[in-house]
PDB file of C-alpha atoms and ligand atoms in Angstrom:
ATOM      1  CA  UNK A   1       0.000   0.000   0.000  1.00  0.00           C
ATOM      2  CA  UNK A   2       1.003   3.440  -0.842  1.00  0.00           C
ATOM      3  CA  UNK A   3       1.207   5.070   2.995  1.00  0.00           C
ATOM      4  CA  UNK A   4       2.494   8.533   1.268  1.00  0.00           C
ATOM      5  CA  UNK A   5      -0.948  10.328   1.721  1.00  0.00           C
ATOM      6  CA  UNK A   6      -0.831   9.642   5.066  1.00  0.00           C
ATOM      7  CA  UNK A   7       1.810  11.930   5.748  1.00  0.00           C
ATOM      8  CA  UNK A   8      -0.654  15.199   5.474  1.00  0.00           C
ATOM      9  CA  UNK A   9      -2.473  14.415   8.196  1.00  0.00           C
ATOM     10  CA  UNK A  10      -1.592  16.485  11.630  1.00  0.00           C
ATOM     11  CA  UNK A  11      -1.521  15.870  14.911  1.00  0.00           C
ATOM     12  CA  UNK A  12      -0.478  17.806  18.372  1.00  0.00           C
ATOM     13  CA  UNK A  13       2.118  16.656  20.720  1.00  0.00           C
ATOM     14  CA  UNK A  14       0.904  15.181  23.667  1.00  0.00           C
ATOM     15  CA  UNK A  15       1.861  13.415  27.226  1.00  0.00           C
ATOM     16  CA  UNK A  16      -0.735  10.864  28.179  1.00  0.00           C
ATOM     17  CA  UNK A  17      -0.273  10.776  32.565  1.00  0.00           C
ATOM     18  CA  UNK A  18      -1.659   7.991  34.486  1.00  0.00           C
ATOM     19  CA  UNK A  19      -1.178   6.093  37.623  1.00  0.00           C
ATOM     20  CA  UNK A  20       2.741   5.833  38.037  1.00  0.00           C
ATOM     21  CA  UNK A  21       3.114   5.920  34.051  1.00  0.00           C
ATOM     22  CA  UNK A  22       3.378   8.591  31.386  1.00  0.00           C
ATOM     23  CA  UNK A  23       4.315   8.842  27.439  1.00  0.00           C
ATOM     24  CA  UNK A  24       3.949  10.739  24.544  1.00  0.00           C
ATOM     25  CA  UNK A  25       1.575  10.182  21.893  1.00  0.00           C
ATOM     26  CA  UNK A  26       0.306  12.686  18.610  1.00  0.00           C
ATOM     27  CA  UNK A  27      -3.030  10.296  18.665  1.00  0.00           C
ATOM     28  CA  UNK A  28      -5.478  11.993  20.823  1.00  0.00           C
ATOM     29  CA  UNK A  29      -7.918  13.469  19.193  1.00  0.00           C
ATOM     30  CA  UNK A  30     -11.298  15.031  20.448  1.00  0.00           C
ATOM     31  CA  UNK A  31     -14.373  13.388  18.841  1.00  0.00           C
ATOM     32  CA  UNK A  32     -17.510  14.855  20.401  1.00  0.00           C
ATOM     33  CA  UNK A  33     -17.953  17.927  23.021  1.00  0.00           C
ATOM     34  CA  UNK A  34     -16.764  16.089  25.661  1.00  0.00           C
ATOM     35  CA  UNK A  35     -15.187  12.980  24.432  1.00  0.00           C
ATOM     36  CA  UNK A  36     -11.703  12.653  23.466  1.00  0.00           C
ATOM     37  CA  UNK A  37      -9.655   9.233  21.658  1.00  0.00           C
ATOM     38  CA  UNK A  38      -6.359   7.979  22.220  1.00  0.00           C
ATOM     39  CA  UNK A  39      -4.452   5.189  20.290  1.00  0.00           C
ATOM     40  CA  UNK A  40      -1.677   3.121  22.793  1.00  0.00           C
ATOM     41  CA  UNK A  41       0.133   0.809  22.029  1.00  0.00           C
ATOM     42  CA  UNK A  42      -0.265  -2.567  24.136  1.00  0.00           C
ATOM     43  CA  UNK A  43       3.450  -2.899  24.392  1.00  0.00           C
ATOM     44  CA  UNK A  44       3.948   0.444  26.100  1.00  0.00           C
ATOM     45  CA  UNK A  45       3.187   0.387  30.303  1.00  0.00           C
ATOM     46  CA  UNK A  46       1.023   3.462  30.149  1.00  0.00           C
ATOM     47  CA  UNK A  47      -1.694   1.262  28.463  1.00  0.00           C
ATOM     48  CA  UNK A  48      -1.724  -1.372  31.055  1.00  0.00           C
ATOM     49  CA  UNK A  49      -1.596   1.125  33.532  1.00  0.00           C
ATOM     50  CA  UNK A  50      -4.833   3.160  31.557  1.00  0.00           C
ATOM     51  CA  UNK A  51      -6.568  -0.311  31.664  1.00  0.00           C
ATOM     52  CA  UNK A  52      -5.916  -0.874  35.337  1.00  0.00           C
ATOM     53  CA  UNK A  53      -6.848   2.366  36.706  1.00  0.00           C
ATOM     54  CA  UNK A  54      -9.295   3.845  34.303  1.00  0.00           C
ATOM     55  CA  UNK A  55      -8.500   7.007  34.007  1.00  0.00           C
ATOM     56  CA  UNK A  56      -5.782   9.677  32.535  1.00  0.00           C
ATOM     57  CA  UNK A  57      -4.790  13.323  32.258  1.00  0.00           C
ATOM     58  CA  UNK A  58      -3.070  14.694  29.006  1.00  0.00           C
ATOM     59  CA  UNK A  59      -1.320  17.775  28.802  1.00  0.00           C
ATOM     60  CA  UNK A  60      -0.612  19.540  25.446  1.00  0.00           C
ATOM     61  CA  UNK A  61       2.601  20.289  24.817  1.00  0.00           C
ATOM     62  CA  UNK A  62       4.223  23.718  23.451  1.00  0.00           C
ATOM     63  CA  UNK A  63       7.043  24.718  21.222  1.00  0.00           C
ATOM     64  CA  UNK A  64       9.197  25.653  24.181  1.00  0.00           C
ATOM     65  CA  UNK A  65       9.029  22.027  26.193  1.00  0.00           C
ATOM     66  CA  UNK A  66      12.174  20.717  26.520  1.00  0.00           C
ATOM     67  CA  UNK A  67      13.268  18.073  24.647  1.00  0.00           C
ATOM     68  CA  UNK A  68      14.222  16.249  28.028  1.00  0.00           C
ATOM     69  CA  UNK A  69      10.617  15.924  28.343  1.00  0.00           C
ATOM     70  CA  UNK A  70       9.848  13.945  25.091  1.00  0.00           C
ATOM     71  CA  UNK A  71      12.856  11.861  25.203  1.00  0.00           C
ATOM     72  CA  UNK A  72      12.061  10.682  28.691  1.00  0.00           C
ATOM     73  CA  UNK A  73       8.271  10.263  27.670  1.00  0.00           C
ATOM     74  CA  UNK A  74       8.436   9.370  24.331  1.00  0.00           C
ATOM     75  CA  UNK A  75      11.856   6.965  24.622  1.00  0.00           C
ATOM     76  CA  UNK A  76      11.735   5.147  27.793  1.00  0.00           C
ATOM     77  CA  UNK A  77       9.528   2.889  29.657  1.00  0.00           C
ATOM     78  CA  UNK A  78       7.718   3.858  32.802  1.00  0.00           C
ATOM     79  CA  UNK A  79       7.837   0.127  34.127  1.00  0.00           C
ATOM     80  CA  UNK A  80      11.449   0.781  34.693  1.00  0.00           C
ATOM     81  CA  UNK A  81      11.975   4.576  35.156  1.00  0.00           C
ATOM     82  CA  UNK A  82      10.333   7.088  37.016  1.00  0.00           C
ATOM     83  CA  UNK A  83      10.005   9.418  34.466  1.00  0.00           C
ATOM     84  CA  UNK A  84       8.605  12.168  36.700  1.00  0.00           C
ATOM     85  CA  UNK A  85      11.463  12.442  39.241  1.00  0.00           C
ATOM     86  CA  UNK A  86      13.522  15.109  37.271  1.00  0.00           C
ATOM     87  CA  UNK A  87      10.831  17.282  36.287  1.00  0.00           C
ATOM     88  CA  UNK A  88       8.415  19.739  38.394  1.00  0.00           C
ATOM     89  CA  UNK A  89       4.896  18.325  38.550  1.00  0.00           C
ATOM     90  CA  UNK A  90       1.814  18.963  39.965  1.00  0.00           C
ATOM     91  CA  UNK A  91      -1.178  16.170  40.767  1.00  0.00           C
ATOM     92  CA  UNK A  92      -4.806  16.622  39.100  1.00  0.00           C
ATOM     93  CA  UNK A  93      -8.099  16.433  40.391  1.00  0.00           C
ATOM     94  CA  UNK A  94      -7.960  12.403  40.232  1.00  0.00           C
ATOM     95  CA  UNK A  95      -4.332  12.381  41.969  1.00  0.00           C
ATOM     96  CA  UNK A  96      -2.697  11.613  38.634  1.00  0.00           C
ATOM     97  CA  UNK A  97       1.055  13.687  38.254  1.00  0.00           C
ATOM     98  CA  UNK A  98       1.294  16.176  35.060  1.00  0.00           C
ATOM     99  CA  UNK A  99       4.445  18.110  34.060  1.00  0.00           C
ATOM    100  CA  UNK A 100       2.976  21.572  34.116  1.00  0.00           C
ATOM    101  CA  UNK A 101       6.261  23.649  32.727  1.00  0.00           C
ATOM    102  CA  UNK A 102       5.754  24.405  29.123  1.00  0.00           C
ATOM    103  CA  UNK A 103       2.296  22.563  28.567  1.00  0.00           C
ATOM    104  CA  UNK A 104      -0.425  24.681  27.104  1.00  0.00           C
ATOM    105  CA  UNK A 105      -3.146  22.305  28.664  1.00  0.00           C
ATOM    106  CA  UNK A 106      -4.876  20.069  31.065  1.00  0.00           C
ATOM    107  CA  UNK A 107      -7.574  17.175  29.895  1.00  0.00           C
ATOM    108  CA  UNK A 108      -8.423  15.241  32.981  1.00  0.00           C
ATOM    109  CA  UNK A 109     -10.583  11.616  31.302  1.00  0.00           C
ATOM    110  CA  UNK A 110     -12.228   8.738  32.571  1.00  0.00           C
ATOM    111  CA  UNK A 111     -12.245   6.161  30.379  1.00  0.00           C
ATOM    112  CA  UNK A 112     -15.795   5.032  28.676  1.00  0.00           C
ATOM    113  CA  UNK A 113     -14.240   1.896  26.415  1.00  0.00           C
ATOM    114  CA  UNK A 114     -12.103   0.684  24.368  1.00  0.00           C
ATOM    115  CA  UNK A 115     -11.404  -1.033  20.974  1.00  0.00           C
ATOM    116  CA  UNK A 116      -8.608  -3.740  20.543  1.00  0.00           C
ATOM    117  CA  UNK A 117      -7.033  -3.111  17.222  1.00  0.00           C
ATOM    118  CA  UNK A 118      -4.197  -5.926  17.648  1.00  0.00           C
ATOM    119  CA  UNK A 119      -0.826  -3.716  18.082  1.00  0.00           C
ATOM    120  CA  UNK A 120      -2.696  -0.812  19.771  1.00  0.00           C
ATOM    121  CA  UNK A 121      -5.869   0.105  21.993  1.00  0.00           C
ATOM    122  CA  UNK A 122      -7.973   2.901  21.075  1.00  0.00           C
ATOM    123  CA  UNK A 123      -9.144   4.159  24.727  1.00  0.00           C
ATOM    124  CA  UNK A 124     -12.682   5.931  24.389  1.00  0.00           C
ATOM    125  CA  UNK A 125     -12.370   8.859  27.347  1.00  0.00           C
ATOM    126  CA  UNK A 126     -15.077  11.190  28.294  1.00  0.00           C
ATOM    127  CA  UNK A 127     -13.729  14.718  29.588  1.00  0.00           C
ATOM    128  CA  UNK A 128     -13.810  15.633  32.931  1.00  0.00           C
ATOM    129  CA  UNK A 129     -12.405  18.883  33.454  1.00  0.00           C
ATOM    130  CA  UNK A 130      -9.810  20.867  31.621  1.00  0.00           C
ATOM    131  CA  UNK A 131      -7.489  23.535  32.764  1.00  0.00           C
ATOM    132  CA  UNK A 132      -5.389  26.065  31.296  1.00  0.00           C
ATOM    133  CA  UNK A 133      -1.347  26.090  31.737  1.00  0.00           C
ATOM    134  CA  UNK A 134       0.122  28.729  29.103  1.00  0.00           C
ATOM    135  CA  UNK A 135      -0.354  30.759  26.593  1.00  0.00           C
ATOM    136  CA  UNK A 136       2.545  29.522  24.609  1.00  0.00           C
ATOM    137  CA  UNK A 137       2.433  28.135  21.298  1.00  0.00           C
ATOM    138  CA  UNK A 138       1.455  24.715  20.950  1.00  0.00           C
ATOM    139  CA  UNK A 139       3.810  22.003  19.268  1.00  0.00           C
ATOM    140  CA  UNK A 140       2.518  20.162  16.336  1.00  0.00           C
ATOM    141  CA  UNK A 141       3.554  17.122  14.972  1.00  0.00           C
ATOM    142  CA  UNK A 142       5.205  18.738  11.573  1.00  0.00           C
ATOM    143  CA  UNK A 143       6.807  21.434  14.467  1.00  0.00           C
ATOM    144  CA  UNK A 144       8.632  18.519  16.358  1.00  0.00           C
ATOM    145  CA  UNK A 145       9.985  17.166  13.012  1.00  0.00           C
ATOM    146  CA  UNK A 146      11.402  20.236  11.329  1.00  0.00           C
ATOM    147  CA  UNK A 147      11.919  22.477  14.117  1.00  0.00           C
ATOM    148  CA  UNK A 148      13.037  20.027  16.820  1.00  0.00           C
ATOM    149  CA  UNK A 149      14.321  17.932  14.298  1.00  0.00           C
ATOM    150  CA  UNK A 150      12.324  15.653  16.581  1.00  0.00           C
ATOM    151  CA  UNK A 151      12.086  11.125  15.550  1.00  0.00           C
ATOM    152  CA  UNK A 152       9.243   9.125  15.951  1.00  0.00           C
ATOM    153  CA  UNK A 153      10.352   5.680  17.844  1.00  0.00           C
ATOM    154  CA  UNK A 154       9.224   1.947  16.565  1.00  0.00           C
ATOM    155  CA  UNK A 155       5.384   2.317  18.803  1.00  0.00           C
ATOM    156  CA  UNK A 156       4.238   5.262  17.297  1.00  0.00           C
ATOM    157  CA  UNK A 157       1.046   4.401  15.322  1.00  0.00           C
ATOM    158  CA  UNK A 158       3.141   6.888  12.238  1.00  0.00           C
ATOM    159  CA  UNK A 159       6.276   4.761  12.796  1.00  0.00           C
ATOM    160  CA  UNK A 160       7.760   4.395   9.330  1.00  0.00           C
ATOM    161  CA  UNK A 161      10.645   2.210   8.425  1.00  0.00           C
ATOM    162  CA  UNK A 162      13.347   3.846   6.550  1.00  0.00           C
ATOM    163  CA  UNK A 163      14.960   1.951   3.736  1.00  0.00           C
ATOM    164  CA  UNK A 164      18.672   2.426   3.796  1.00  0.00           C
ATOM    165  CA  UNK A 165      20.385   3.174   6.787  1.00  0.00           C
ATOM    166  CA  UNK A 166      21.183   2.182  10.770  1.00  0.00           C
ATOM    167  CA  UNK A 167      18.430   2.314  12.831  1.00  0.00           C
ATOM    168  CA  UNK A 168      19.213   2.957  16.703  1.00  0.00           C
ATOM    169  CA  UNK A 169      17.693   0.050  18.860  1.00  0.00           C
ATOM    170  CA  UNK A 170      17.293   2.250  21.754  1.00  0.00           C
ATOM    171  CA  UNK A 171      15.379   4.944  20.717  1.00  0.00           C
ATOM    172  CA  UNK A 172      14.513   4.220  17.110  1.00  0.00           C
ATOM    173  CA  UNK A 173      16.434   7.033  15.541  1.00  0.00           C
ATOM    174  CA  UNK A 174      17.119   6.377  11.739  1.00  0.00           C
ATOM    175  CA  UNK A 175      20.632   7.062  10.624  1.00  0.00           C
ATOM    176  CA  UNK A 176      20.049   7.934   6.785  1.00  0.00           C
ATOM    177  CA  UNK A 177      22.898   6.911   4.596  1.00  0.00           C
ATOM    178  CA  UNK A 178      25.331   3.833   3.090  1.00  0.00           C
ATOM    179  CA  UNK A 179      28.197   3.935   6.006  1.00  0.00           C
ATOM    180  CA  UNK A 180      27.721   4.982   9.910  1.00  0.00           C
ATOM    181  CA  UNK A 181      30.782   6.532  11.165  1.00  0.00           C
ATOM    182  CA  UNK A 182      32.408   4.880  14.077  1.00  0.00           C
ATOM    183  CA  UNK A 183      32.161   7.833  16.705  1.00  0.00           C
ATOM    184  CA  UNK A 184      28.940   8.784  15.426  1.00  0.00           C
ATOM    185  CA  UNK A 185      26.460   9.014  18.821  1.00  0.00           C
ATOM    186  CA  UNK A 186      22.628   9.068  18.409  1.00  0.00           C
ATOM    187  CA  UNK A 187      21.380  12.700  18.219  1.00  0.00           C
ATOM    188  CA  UNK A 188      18.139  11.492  20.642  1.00  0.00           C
ATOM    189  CA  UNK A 189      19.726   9.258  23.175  1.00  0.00           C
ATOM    190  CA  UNK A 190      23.170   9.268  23.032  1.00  0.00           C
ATOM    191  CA  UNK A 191      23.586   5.400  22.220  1.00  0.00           C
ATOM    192  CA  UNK A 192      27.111   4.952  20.514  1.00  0.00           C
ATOM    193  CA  UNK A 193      27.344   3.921  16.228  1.00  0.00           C
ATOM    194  CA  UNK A 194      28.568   0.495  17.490  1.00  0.00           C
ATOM    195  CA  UNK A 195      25.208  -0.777  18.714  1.00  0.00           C
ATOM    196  CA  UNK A 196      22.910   0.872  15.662  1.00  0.00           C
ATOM    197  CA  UNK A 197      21.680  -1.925  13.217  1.00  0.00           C
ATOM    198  CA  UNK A 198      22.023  -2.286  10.026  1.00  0.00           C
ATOM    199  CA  UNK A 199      18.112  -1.953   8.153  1.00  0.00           C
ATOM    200  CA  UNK A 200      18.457  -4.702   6.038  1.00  0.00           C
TER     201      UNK A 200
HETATM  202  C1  FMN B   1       6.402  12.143  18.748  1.00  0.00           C
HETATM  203  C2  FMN B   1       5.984  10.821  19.351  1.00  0.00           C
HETATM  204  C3  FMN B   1       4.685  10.351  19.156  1.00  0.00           C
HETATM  205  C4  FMN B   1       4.263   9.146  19.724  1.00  0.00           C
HETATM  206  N1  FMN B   1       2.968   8.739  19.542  1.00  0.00           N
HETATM  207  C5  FMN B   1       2.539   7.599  20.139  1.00  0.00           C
HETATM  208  C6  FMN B   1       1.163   7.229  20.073  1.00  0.00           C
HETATM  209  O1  FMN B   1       0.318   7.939  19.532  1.00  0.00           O
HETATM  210  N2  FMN B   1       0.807   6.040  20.647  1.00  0.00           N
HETATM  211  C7  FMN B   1       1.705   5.226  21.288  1.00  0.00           C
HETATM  212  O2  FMN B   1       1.318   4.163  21.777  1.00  0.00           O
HETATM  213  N3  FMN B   1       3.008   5.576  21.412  1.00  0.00           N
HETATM  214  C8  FMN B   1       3.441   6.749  20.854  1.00  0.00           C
HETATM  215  N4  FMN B   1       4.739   7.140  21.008  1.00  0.00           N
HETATM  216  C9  FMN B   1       5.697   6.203  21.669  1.00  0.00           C
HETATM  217  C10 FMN B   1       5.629   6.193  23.210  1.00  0.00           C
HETATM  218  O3  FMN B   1       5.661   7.497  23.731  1.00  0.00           O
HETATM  219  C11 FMN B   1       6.835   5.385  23.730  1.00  0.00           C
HETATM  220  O4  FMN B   1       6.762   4.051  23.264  1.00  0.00           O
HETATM  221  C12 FMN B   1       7.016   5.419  25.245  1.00  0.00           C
HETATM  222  O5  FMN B   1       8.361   5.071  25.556  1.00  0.00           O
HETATM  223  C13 FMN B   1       6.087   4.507  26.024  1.00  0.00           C
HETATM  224  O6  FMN B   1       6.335   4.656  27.405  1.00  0.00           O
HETATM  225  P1  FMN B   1       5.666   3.717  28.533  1.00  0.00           P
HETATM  226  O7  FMN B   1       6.214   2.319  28.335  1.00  0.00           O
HETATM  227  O8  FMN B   1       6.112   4.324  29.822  1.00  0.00           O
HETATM  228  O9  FMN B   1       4.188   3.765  28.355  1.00  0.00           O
HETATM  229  C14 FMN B   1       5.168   8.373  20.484  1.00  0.00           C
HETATM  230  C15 FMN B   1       6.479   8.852  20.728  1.00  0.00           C
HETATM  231  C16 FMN B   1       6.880  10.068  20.166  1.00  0.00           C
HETATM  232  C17 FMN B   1       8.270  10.573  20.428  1.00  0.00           C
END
């Protein structure tokens, strides 16, 4: 299948927060007044954590967050990591933690249902209460690519494989080209060029 057209859709930036788990995700989308979707994979903790506990905040991110936040979020696993411990954070309504620096937005959800679609669960949430952080500008998908110069790792629902090139197996970073240099060091996480993998 041709996936090109694909690539004009948008998105926003987003940390999903839930009981002792957090990540990053461009799939939540509102759908009715008061009714918002989100797409997780089943691999990452936040969705067994979401399925346990039933509820979730998300804050929107901005053009100023740091990109601390998403690498933490977006490129490591709560199950092993507090990911919260480094950053200032305040607790919602429902006693779930949020990073508040540099979000533009609070969503507080409960979750209404779900729908298995085999590598991901699309979690159903109806809206709660919703808060403002900032006034700053808030990051887009296209932003975190160009601007940022931002990746998107292997559980992203947009993950694309690249055809030639060494593919980081830590964060999922895609080195473009025939030959990695030996001191070359991954741009997102810092992994050194003799651990990348050849994408066959
Ligand atoms: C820009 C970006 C967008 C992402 N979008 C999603 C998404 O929509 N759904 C998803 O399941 N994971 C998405 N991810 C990947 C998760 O954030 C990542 O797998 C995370 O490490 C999971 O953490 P956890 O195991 O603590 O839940 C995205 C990551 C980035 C950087």
């Amino acid at each position: 299948m041709n996936k090109e057209g694909l690539r004009k859709l948008t998105y926003g930036v987003y940390i999903i927060n839930t009981i002792n788990s957090g990540c990053i995700v461009n799939t939540l989308t509102q759908v009715t007044s008061d009714r918002v979707i989100v797409a997780i994979n089943k691999e990452n903790y936040t969705n067994q954590m979401i399925k346990k506990h039933k509820k979730f905040n998300a804050t929107v991110l901005t053009q100023n967050t740091d990109m601390k936040v998403i690498q933490t979020f977006g490129f490591t696993s709560s199950k092993d990591t507090d990911k919260y411990e480094n950053f200032n954070t305040e607790i919602d309504n429902s006693g779930i933690k949020y990073i508040k620096d540099h979000m533009a937005s609070l969503i507080e959800c409960e979750i209404e249902n779900e729908i298995d679609l085999d590598t991901h669960t699309i979690f159903i949430a109806k809206v709660i209460n919703t808060k403002n952080l900032s006034d700053e500008e808030v990051m887009t998908y296209d932003y975190y690519h160009k601007v940022k110069n931002g990746v998107t790792p292997p559980k992203a629902p947009t993950y694309e494989k690249s055809k030639i090139g060494y593919r980081c197996p830590i964060c999922g970073y895609v080195y473009e080209g025939d030959t990695l240099p030996d001191d070359y060091i991954c741009p997102i996480c810092g992994a050194p060029a003799s651990i990348f993998e050849k994408i066959e």
